[in-house]
Amino acid sequence: MAYPGYPPQQPYPNPNTMPPYPSQGGYPGGPPPTGFNPMYPSQGVGPYPAYPSAVPGYPPAGAPGYPPAGYPPAGYPPAGYPPAGYPPAGYQQAGYPPPQGYPPTSAPYPGGTPAAEYQQAPVYGGAAPPHAGAAPTARAKQFTPTVRPKQPYGPADEEADAAALRKAMKGFGTDEKAIIAVLANRSNQQRQLIARKFTALYGKDLLKDLKSELGGKLEDVVLACMTPLDQYFAKELNHAISGLGTNEETLIEVLCSLNNVWIHAIKNAYQQLYKKSLESDIKGDTSGCFGRLLISLCQGMRDESPVVDPGRVAADVAALFQAGQKKIGTDESTFNAILSSRSLSHLREVFRQYHQTHGVPFEKVIKSEFSGSIETGLLAIVKCMTDCSTYFAERLHDSMAGAGTKDRALIRIVVSRSECDLGDIKVAFQQKYGKSLESFIEGDCSGDYKRILIALVTA
């Protein structure tokens, strides 16, 4: 309600006096309490202005319109709430709420994502992978990284590492071994802390200094190590679809092996880096059923429930048989819909029951029904859902086997998996090829490039 002439143009000289209240003839019950601002019009109900709630006896019992009829509603709060024993004893000591400063305001992942439990486990897993969306305590298998965060690690450690890197690059020549010793034995997040400390201490950009001091493949590995992982994946995907031609294997490797949290983190990083969506770039560079598979995976909407519904499994087995072996031609959309959206646990049971029911391993079905990039993509999903460690062991072997080395793939897998499951991949590599991953790197690489890869693999 508007009151003519209110609020007044000048404050009352003494807020403790009783100023006239427009249209009400004054404040009921005497002057306003000390400190009450007479310049602020009342928002109260009926004849009572909005006195501070601390004033005894205000609002008076039975004031018209206060509280409104029916409030609080009958039955509120419900019986038994809060439940007995809540919050639990030791609530404050159990690590929750999170300690002050968490998540860090300058986390290496934009917006504080991906969630902490995915920083070391961004994937569907190794030879016996757990449900990707489960909390770490619920995982059926613990991943084996080769690079672990240095513990404890505080500001003094950051300063010491920054000083060691500065010393390695200062003056004539560069001490590459010192740089490798620091960066290969710190987590990605700790490397981001070192970079910030370096700038704070010396007023210089660590990445620019590393670029100016290093060269060749050593520089490529170091810069990969220094890049936040979601940004690194985004850059690798952009490289795969930029320029002439498309590196389908990179697109398949990244999009088929990562869980929903990481897919969304990479998409956000891609948008920030290139001011366009990953999906639009994939659409512009791929086509047909392979392009549709990548677009489906790019949505990051795979079911990640560990619960398996036997009826749904049987329905999917029947649908895949009808779309493939029983049909002249192939219904690619059925394969796409099931393989890109069902959970790890569900697909494992589908593959097992398909083999049991129809006598053909599901990988063989894919090979007989598809060819080219779509075959490679669907096979990658099957392998990542059943034995992700062996899939990456094969990728590493392919990057070094034969003439030449696919350095970009070798660097990407070693760097991105080192904090997750590279230890499991090493075991799978040894079992499949009868030689250690380290021995393959020793025979295929040289110099500081070889040294930093070996350090990441064996750290």
Short mmCIF file of C-alpha atoms in Angstrom, two decimals:
data_model
loop_
_atom_site.label_atom_id
_atom_site.label_comp_id
_atom_site.label_asym_id
_atom_site.label_seq_id
_atom_site.Cartn_x
_atom_site.Cartn_y
_atom_site.Cartn_z
CA MET A 1 0.00 0.00 0.00
CA ALA A 2 1.34 3.46 -0.86
CA TYR A 3 1.09 6.21 1.73
CA PRO A 4 1.09 9.85 0.53
CA GLY A 5 4.18 11.62 1.79
CA TYR A 6 5.78 8.46 3.16
CA PRO A 7 8.62 7.80 3.55
CA PRO A 8 9.63 11.32 4.57
CA GLN A 9 12.46 13.02 2.66
CA GLN A 10 14.63 13.41 5.78
CA PRO A 11 15.13 10.97 8.62
CA TYR A 12 13.63 11.77 11.94
CA PRO A 13 16.16 13.47 14.18
CA ASN A 14 15.70 10.93 16.96
CA PRO A 15 14.77 7.35 16.02
CA ASN A 16 13.70 6.69 19.62
CA THR A 17 10.79 9.12 19.48
CA MET A 18 7.37 8.13 18.25
CA PRO A 19 7.03 9.42 14.68
CA PRO A 20 3.58 9.50 13.17
CA TYR A 21 2.79 6.35 11.24
CA PRO A 22 0.83 7.24 8.08
CA SER A 23 -2.87 6.51 8.29
CA GLN A 24 -2.51 4.57 11.54
CA GLY A 25 -2.10 7.42 14.01
CA GLY A 26 1.18 6.20 15.49
CA TYR A 27 2.85 2.97 16.51
CA PRO A 28 0.66 0.78 18.71
CA GLY A 29 2.04 0.22 22.13
CA GLY A 30 4.37 3.24 22.22
CA PRO A 31 7.53 4.33 20.43
CA PRO A 32 9.54 1.95 18.22
CA PRO A 33 12.42 0.01 19.73
CA THR A 34 15.93 1.47 19.82
CA GLY A 35 17.51 1.45 16.39
CA PHE A 36 14.27 0.90 14.51
CA ASN A 37 14.52 2.70 11.17
CA PRO A 38 11.54 5.02 10.67
CA MET A 39 12.56 5.54 7.02
CA TYR A 40 11.55 1.96 6.19
CA PRO A 41 7.81 1.50 5.66
CA SER A 42 6.03 -1.31 7.41
CA GLN A 43 5.60 -4.67 5.70
CA GLY A 44 3.44 -6.02 8.50
CA VAL A 45 -0.07 -7.39 8.35
CA GLY A 46 -3.01 -5.35 9.54
CA PRO A 47 -2.34 -2.44 11.90
CA TYR A 48 0.97 -3.85 13.15
CA PRO A 49 4.19 -2.57 11.60
CA ALA A 50 7.12 -4.96 11.01
CA TYR A 51 8.76 -4.73 14.40
CA PRO A 52 11.91 -6.81 14.86
CA SER A 53 11.02 -10.33 15.98
CA ALA A 54 13.07 -9.87 19.15
CA VAL A 55 10.55 -7.36 20.61
CA PRO A 56 8.72 -9.18 23.45
CA GLY A 57 5.05 -9.70 22.84
CA TYR A 58 5.18 -8.86 19.16
CA PRO A 59 3.15 -9.68 17.23
CA PRO A 60 0.40 -9.78 19.88
CA ALA A 61 -1.57 -12.98 20.22
CA GLY A 62 -4.63 -12.94 18.05
CA ALA A 63 -3.33 -10.30 15.65
CA PRO A 64 -5.51 -10.34 12.54
CA GLY A 65 -3.95 -12.38 9.77
CA TYR A 66 -1.01 -13.61 11.83
CA PRO A 67 -0.13 -16.38 11.55
CA PRO A 68 -2.21 -17.32 8.53
CA ALA A 69 -4.91 -19.93 9.01
CA GLY A 70 -3.70 -23.49 8.49
CA TYR A 71 -0.07 -22.78 9.29
CA PRO A 72 1.81 -24.81 10.21
CA PRO A 73 -0.09 -27.63 8.47
CA ALA A 74 -1.43 -30.48 10.56
CA GLY A 75 0.99 -33.36 10.92
CA TYR A 76 4.11 -31.27 10.45
CA PRO A 77 6.75 -32.16 11.26
CA PRO A 78 5.91 -35.82 10.68
CA ALA A 79 6.18 -38.27 13.55
CA GLY A 80 9.63 -39.76 13.93
CA TYR A 81 11.44 -36.82 12.39
CA PRO A 82 14.30 -36.32 12.76
CA PRO A 83 15.07 -40.03 13.09
CA ALA A 84 16.64 -41.28 16.30
CA GLY A 85 20.42 -41.22 16.23
CA TYR A 86 20.65 -38.47 13.60
CA PRO A 87 23.04 -36.88 13.11
CA PRO A 88 25.29 -39.81 14.05
CA ALA A 89 27.81 -39.51 16.84
CA GLY A 90 31.11 -38.25 15.54
CA TYR A 91 29.42 -36.53 12.58
CA GLN A 92 31.81 -33.60 12.72
CA GLN A 93 34.84 -35.85 13.10
CA ALA A 94 33.98 -38.27 10.27
CA GLY A 95 35.40 -36.06 7.54
CA TYR A 96 32.04 -34.53 6.73
CA PRO A 97 31.21 -31.71 6.27
CA PRO A 98 34.28 -31.45 4.03
CA PRO A 99 37.27 -29.59 5.47
CA GLN A 100 37.54 -25.87 4.92
CA GLY A 101 38.86 -25.08 1.46
CA TYR A 102 37.26 -28.08 -0.24
CA PRO A 103 36.60 -28.14 -3.10
CA PRO A 104 39.55 -25.86 -3.87
CA THR A 105 38.53 -22.63 -5.53
CA SER A 106 41.26 -23.05 -8.11
CA ALA A 107 40.82 -26.76 -8.76
CA PRO A 108 42.40 -28.00 -11.98
CA TYR A 109 38.95 -29.07 -13.12
CA PRO A 110 36.65 -26.21 -14.22
CA GLY A 111 33.94 -25.56 -11.70
CA GLY A 112 35.38 -28.13 -9.34
CA THR A 113 34.31 -31.01 -11.59
CA PRO A 114 34.70 -33.89 -12.18
CA ALA A 115 33.76 -35.15 -8.76
CA ALA A 116 36.66 -36.06 -6.51
CA GLU A 117 36.05 -39.79 -6.79
CA TYR A 118 36.65 -39.60 -10.55
CA GLN A 119 39.92 -37.71 -10.43
CA GLN A 120 41.78 -41.00 -10.03
CA ALA A 121 39.18 -43.25 -11.67
CA PRO A 122 37.63 -41.65 -14.75
CA VAL A 123 36.92 -44.92 -16.47
CA TYR A 124 34.91 -48.10 -16.57
CA GLY A 125 37.73 -50.16 -15.19
CA GLY A 126 40.16 -52.97 -15.67
CA ALA A 127 39.85 -56.72 -16.02
CA ALA A 128 37.08 -56.81 -13.40
CA PRO A 129 35.80 -53.22 -13.48
CA PRO A 130 33.31 -52.00 -10.89
CA HIS A 131 30.25 -49.91 -11.51
CA ALA A 132 31.67 -46.64 -12.78
CA GLY A 133 29.23 -44.40 -10.96
CA ALA A 134 29.63 -45.99 -7.55
CA ALA A 135 31.43 -44.37 -4.67
CA PRO A 136 35.01 -45.54 -4.15
CA THR A 137 34.05 -47.64 -1.13
CA ALA A 138 31.51 -49.54 -3.23
CA ARG A 139 33.92 -50.44 -6.00
CA ALA A 140 34.42 -54.15 -6.59
CA LYS A 141 37.98 -53.61 -7.77
CA GLN A 142 40.58 -51.07 -6.75
CA PHE A 143 42.43 -49.61 -9.70
CA THR A 144 46.23 -49.70 -9.67
CA PRO A 145 47.84 -46.41 -10.71
CA THR A 146 51.53 -45.95 -11.41
CA VAL A 147 51.58 -42.26 -10.44
CA ARG A 148 50.26 -41.36 -7.00
CA PRO A 149 50.07 -37.97 -5.27
CA LYS A 150 52.99 -37.22 -3.01
CA GLN A 151 51.77 -37.38 0.59
CA PRO A 152 51.91 -35.23 2.58
CA TYR A 153 52.07 -32.29 0.21
CA GLY A 154 51.76 -28.70 1.41
CA PRO A 155 52.82 -25.15 0.49
CA ALA A 156 56.45 -25.84 1.45
CA ASP A 157 56.50 -28.83 -0.94
CA GLU A 158 54.99 -26.73 -3.73
CA GLU A 159 57.67 -24.10 -3.19
CA ALA A 160 60.46 -26.69 -3.17
CA ASP A 161 59.20 -28.23 -6.42
CA ALA A 162 58.81 -24.83 -8.07
CA ALA A 163 62.35 -23.92 -7.01
CA ALA A 164 63.69 -27.24 -8.37
CA LEU A 165 62.06 -26.59 -11.74
CA ARG A 166 63.35 -23.01 -11.80
CA LYS A 167 66.87 -24.23 -11.05
CA ALA A 168 66.62 -26.88 -13.79
CA MET A 169 65.79 -24.21 -16.38
CA LYS A 170 67.92 -21.31 -15.15
CA GLY A 171 71.19 -20.40 -16.81
CA PHE A 172 72.89 -22.19 -19.64
CA GLY A 173 71.36 -25.51 -20.60
CA THR A 174 68.45 -27.43 -19.12
CA ASP A 175 68.48 -30.22 -16.55
CA GLU A 176 65.86 -32.48 -18.13
CA LYS A 177 66.40 -35.22 -15.55
CA ALA A 178 65.48 -32.82 -12.72
CA ILE A 179 62.30 -31.80 -14.53
CA ILE A 180 61.35 -35.45 -15.08
CA ALA A 181 62.08 -36.29 -11.43
CA VAL A 182 59.57 -33.68 -10.25
CA LEU A 183 56.75 -33.93 -12.79
CA ALA A 184 56.66 -37.73 -13.19
CA ASN A 185 56.23 -38.17 -9.44
CA ARG A 186 53.40 -35.72 -8.81
CA SER A 187 49.70 -36.00 -9.53
CA ASN A 188 48.04 -33.79 -12.13
CA GLN A 189 46.47 -31.70 -9.39
CA GLN A 190 49.80 -31.23 -7.64
CA ARG A 191 51.36 -30.11 -10.92
CA GLN A 192 48.71 -27.38 -11.15
CA LEU A 193 49.66 -26.25 -7.63
CA ILE A 194 53.33 -26.16 -8.62
CA ALA A 195 52.51 -24.03 -11.68
CA ARG A 196 50.63 -21.47 -9.55
CA LYS A 197 53.40 -21.40 -6.97
CA PHE A 198 55.98 -20.90 -9.75
CA THR A 199 54.11 -17.82 -10.97
CA ALA A 200 53.73 -16.49 -7.42
CA LEU A 201 57.46 -16.89 -6.69
CA TYR A 202 59.00 -15.83 -9.99
CA GLY A 203 56.32 -13.91 -11.87
CA LYS A 204 56.63 -16.27 -14.82
CA ASP A 205 54.42 -18.84 -16.53
CA LEU A 206 55.75 -22.35 -15.90
CA LEU A 207 54.26 -23.81 -19.08
CA LYS A 208 55.85 -21.09 -21.22
CA ASP A 209 59.20 -21.69 -19.56
CA LEU A 210 58.94 -25.44 -20.11
CA LYS A 211 58.03 -24.89 -23.77
CA SER A 212 61.03 -22.61 -24.29
CA GLU A 213 63.45 -24.99 -22.58
CA LEU A 214 62.27 -28.33 -23.92
CA GLY A 215 61.63 -29.73 -27.35
CA GLY A 216 60.54 -32.79 -29.29
CA LYS A 217 58.57 -35.60 -27.69
CA LEU A 218 59.82 -34.78 -24.19
CA GLU A 219 58.07 -31.43 -24.48
CA ASP A 220 54.89 -33.18 -25.68
CA VAL A 221 54.85 -35.48 -22.64
CA VAL A 222 55.63 -32.67 -20.17
CA LEU A 223 52.88 -30.43 -21.56
CA ALA A 224 50.44 -33.35 -21.44
CA CYS A 225 51.34 -33.90 -17.78
CA MET A 226 50.86 -30.20 -17.02
CA THR A 227 47.40 -29.94 -18.61
CA PRO A 228 44.28 -30.60 -16.51
CA LEU A 229 42.96 -33.93 -17.72
CA ASP A 230 39.55 -32.77 -18.97
CA GLN A 231 41.26 -30.04 -21.02
CA TYR A 232 43.84 -32.53 -22.28
CA PHE A 233 41.14 -34.91 -23.54
CA ALA A 234 39.31 -31.97 -25.15
CA LYS A 235 42.49 -30.94 -26.98
CA GLU A 236 43.10 -34.51 -28.15
CA LEU A 237 39.56 -34.75 -29.52
CA ASN A 238 39.91 -31.41 -31.27
CA HIS A 239 43.19 -32.52 -32.84
CA ALA A 240 41.49 -35.72 -34.04
CA ILE A 241 38.81 -33.82 -35.97
CA SER A 242 40.74 -30.72 -37.07
CA GLY A 243 42.39 -30.29 -40.41
CA LEU A 244 42.38 -32.84 -43.20
CA GLY A 245 41.07 -36.25 -42.30
CA THR A 246 39.83 -37.64 -39.02
CA ASN A 247 41.62 -39.74 -36.43
CA GLU A 248 38.75 -42.10 -35.71
CA GLU A 249 40.80 -44.22 -33.32
CA THR A 250 41.30 -41.27 -30.95
CA LEU A 251 37.59 -40.43 -30.97
CA ILE A 252 36.74 -44.07 -30.27
CA GLU A 253 39.33 -44.49 -27.52
CA VAL A 254 38.25 -41.41 -25.56
CA LEU A 255 34.46 -41.55 -25.99
CA CYS A 256 34.11 -45.33 -25.58
CA SER A 257 36.23 -45.66 -22.44
CA LEU A 258 35.13 -42.79 -20.19
CA ASN A 259 32.13 -42.62 -17.88
CA ASN A 260 29.38 -40.01 -17.84
CA VAL A 261 31.06 -37.64 -15.40
CA TRP A 262 34.14 -37.39 -17.58
CA ILE A 263 32.21 -37.08 -20.84
CA HIS A 264 30.41 -34.02 -19.46
CA ALA A 265 33.60 -32.54 -18.03
CA ILE A 266 35.34 -32.91 -21.41
CA LYS A 267 32.38 -31.34 -23.23
CA ASN A 268 32.49 -28.36 -20.87
CA ALA A 269 36.25 -28.00 -21.34
CA TYR A 270 35.85 -28.25 -25.12
CA GLN A 271 33.25 -25.48 -25.12
CA GLN A 272 35.50 -23.25 -23.02
CA LEU A 273 38.57 -23.87 -25.15
CA TYR A 274 37.06 -23.67 -28.64
CA LYS A 275 33.82 -21.70 -28.15
CA LYS A 276 31.79 -24.40 -29.86
CA SER A 277 30.35 -27.73 -28.84
CA LEU A 278 32.12 -31.05 -29.19
CA GLU A 279 28.94 -32.54 -30.58
CA SER A 280 28.73 -30.00 -33.42
CA ASP A 281 32.35 -30.64 -34.39
CA ILE A 282 31.79 -34.41 -34.39
CA LYS A 283 28.70 -33.98 -36.56
CA GLY A 284 30.68 -31.88 -39.00
CA ASP A 285 33.51 -34.39 -39.28
CA THR A 286 31.84 -37.81 -39.20
CA SER A 287 28.81 -39.34 -40.87
CA GLY A 288 26.67 -42.45 -41.13
CA CYS A 289 26.24 -44.99 -38.37
CA PHE A 290 29.74 -44.26 -37.01
CA GLY A 291 28.88 -40.59 -36.59
CA ARG A 292 25.61 -41.52 -34.90
CA LEU A 293 27.45 -43.81 -32.47
CA LEU A 294 29.83 -41.01 -31.47
CA ILE A 295 26.96 -38.55 -31.03
CA SER A 296 25.16 -41.06 -28.79
CA LEU A 297 28.29 -41.55 -26.65
CA CYS A 298 28.84 -37.79 -26.52
CA GLN A 299 25.56 -37.36 -24.63
CA GLY A 300 27.08 -38.98 -21.51
CA MET A 301 23.80 -40.70 -20.67
CA ARG A 302 24.88 -44.31 -20.20
CA ASP A 303 22.97 -46.09 -17.43
CA GLU A 304 25.45 -46.54 -14.58
CA SER A 305 23.29 -48.56 -12.23
CA PRO A 306 24.91 -51.76 -10.91
CA VAL A 307 21.52 -53.48 -10.85
CA VAL A 308 20.90 -56.03 -13.62
CA ASP A 309 17.32 -56.78 -14.69
CA PRO A 310 17.22 -60.36 -16.12
CA GLY A 311 14.11 -59.59 -18.14
CA ARG A 312 15.67 -56.59 -19.80
CA VAL A 313 18.85 -58.56 -20.50
CA ALA A 314 16.83 -61.28 -22.24
CA ALA A 315 14.95 -58.66 -24.27
CA ASP A 316 18.22 -57.05 -25.41
CA VAL A 317 19.74 -60.41 -26.35
CA ALA A 318 16.66 -61.15 -28.48
CA ALA A 319 16.68 -57.67 -30.03
CA LEU A 320 20.37 -57.91 -30.98
CA PHE A 321 19.84 -61.36 -32.53
CA GLN A 322 16.87 -60.08 -34.54
CA ALA A 323 18.86 -57.00 -35.66
CA GLY A 324 21.91 -58.99 -36.71
CA GLN A 325 22.28 -62.70 -37.24
CA LYS A 326 18.61 -63.40 -37.97
CA LYS A 327 18.24 -60.50 -40.39
CA ILE A 328 19.37 -60.05 -43.98
CA GLY A 329 21.48 -56.95 -43.52
CA THR A 330 21.90 -55.28 -40.16
CA ASP A 331 19.73 -52.96 -38.11
CA GLU A 332 22.57 -50.70 -36.95
CA SER A 333 20.27 -48.52 -34.83
CA THR A 334 19.46 -51.40 -32.46
CA PHE A 335 23.14 -52.11 -31.85
CA ASN A 336 23.78 -48.37 -31.36
CA ALA A 337 20.91 -47.91 -28.90
CA ILE A 338 21.84 -50.87 -26.70
CA LEU A 339 25.64 -50.60 -26.71
CA SER A 340 25.73 -46.83 -26.15
CA SER A 341 23.19 -46.63 -23.33
CA ARG A 342 23.18 -49.80 -21.22
CA SER A 343 25.23 -50.16 -18.06
CA LEU A 344 28.50 -52.04 -17.74
CA SER A 345 26.93 -54.77 -15.59
CA HIS A 346 23.98 -55.13 -17.96
CA LEU A 347 26.11 -55.37 -21.10
CA ARG A 348 28.40 -57.96 -19.57
CA GLU A 349 25.39 -60.16 -18.90
CA VAL A 350 24.03 -59.49 -22.41
CA PHE A 351 27.32 -60.60 -23.98
CA ARG A 352 27.46 -63.72 -21.78
CA GLN A 353 23.88 -64.75 -22.47
CA TYR A 354 24.16 -64.02 -26.20
CA HIS A 355 27.13 -66.40 -26.45
CA GLN A 356 25.35 -68.99 -24.33
CA THR A 357 22.06 -68.77 -26.25
CA HIS A 358 23.29 -68.42 -29.84
CA GLY A 359 26.71 -70.07 -29.62
CA VAL A 360 28.64 -67.07 -30.99
CA PRO A 361 30.88 -64.68 -29.02
CA PHE A 362 29.47 -61.18 -29.28
CA GLU A 363 32.74 -59.76 -30.62
CA LYS A 364 32.46 -62.18 -33.54
CA VAL A 365 28.90 -60.96 -34.17
CA ILE A 366 30.18 -57.38 -34.41
CA LYS A 367 32.93 -58.40 -36.82
CA SER A 368 30.50 -60.28 -39.06
CA GLU A 369 27.85 -57.54 -39.13
CA PHE A 370 29.96 -54.38 -39.38
CA SER A 371 33.12 -53.05 -40.98
CA GLY A 372 35.31 -49.98 -40.90
CA SER A 373 35.08 -47.33 -38.17
CA ILE A 374 31.70 -48.44 -36.84
CA GLU A 375 33.07 -51.96 -36.32
CA THR A 376 36.09 -50.54 -34.49
CA GLY A 377 33.87 -48.33 -32.32
CA LEU A 378 31.44 -51.08 -31.33
CA LEU A 379 34.30 -53.49 -30.60
CA ALA A 380 35.91 -50.85 -28.39
CA ILE A 381 32.70 -50.58 -26.35
CA VAL A 382 32.52 -54.36 -25.96
CA LYS A 383 36.17 -54.52 -24.85
CA CYS A 384 35.88 -51.56 -22.46
CA MET A 385 32.77 -53.08 -20.87
CA THR A 386 34.41 -56.50 -20.43
CA ASP A 387 38.17 -55.98 -20.05
CA CYS A 388 39.27 -52.37 -20.24
CA SER A 389 42.86 -53.13 -19.20
CA THR A 390 43.37 -55.46 -22.15
CA TYR A 391 41.80 -52.90 -24.50
CA PHE A 392 44.39 -50.31 -23.50
CA ALA A 393 47.18 -52.88 -23.54
CA GLU A 394 46.26 -53.53 -27.18
CA ARG A 395 46.18 -49.80 -27.90
CA LEU A 396 49.66 -49.37 -26.40
CA HIS A 397 51.01 -52.33 -28.33
CA ASP A 398 49.56 -51.00 -31.59
CA SER A 399 51.13 -47.58 -30.94
CA MET A 400 54.62 -49.15 -30.84
CA ALA A 401 54.38 -52.24 -33.06
CA GLY A 402 55.66 -52.19 -36.62
CA ALA A 403 57.43 -49.36 -38.39
CA GLY A 404 57.33 -46.06 -36.59
CA THR A 405 55.61 -45.08 -33.38
CA LYS A 406 52.18 -43.52 -32.92
CA ASP A 407 53.60 -41.12 -30.35
CA ARG A 408 50.44 -39.15 -29.73
CA ALA A 409 48.47 -42.28 -28.79
CA LEU A 410 51.35 -43.61 -26.67
CA ILE A 411 51.68 -40.33 -24.75
CA ARG A 412 47.93 -39.93 -24.29
CA ILE A 413 47.37 -43.40 -22.85
CA VAL A 414 50.42 -43.34 -20.55
CA VAL A 415 49.65 -39.85 -19.20
CA SER A 416 45.87 -40.20 -18.88
CA ARG A 417 45.90 -43.69 -17.34
CA SER A 418 48.92 -43.24 -15.06
CA GLU A 419 46.81 -41.98 -12.14
CA CYS A 420 44.05 -44.50 -12.75
CA ASP A 421 44.80 -48.04 -13.85
CA LEU A 422 48.10 -48.11 -15.74
CA GLY A 423 49.32 -50.72 -13.25
CA ASP A 424 46.46 -53.01 -14.35
CA ILE A 425 47.20 -52.27 -18.01
CA LYS A 426 50.83 -53.27 -17.46
CA VAL A 427 49.73 -56.65 -16.11
CA ALA A 428 47.38 -57.19 -19.07
CA PHE A 429 50.17 -56.17 -21.46
CA GLN A 430 52.58 -58.71 -19.95
CA GLN A 431 49.96 -61.47 -20.11
CA LYS A 432 48.96 -60.77 -23.70
CA TYR A 433 52.35 -60.13 -25.30
CA GLY A 434 54.80 -61.93 -23.03
CA LYS A 435 56.89 -58.80 -22.57
CA SER A 436 56.66 -55.91 -20.15
CA LEU A 437 55.36 -52.51 -21.21
CA GLU A 438 58.64 -50.99 -19.99
CA SER A 439 60.66 -53.25 -22.31
CA PHE A 440 58.52 -52.22 -25.29
CA ILE A 441 59.05 -48.53 -24.48
CA GLU A 442 62.80 -49.13 -24.02
CA GLY A 443 62.99 -50.69 -27.47
CA ASP A 444 60.80 -48.15 -29.25
CA CYS A 445 61.75 -44.80 -27.72
CA SER A 446 64.99 -43.07 -26.79
CA GLY A 447 66.56 -40.24 -24.81
CA ASP A 448 64.60 -38.08 -22.41
CA TYR A 449 61.37 -39.07 -24.17
CA LYS A 450 61.98 -42.67 -23.13
CA ARG A 451 63.06 -41.64 -19.63
CA ILE A 452 59.90 -39.70 -18.82
CA LEU A 453 57.62 -42.46 -20.20
CA ILE A 454 59.45 -45.09 -18.14
CA ALA A 455 59.20 -42.83 -15.09
CA LEU A 456 55.43 -42.49 -15.55
CA VAL A 457 54.99 -46.20 -16.12
CA THR A 458 57.08 -47.30 -13.14
CA ALA A 459 56.57 -44.41 -10.67
#
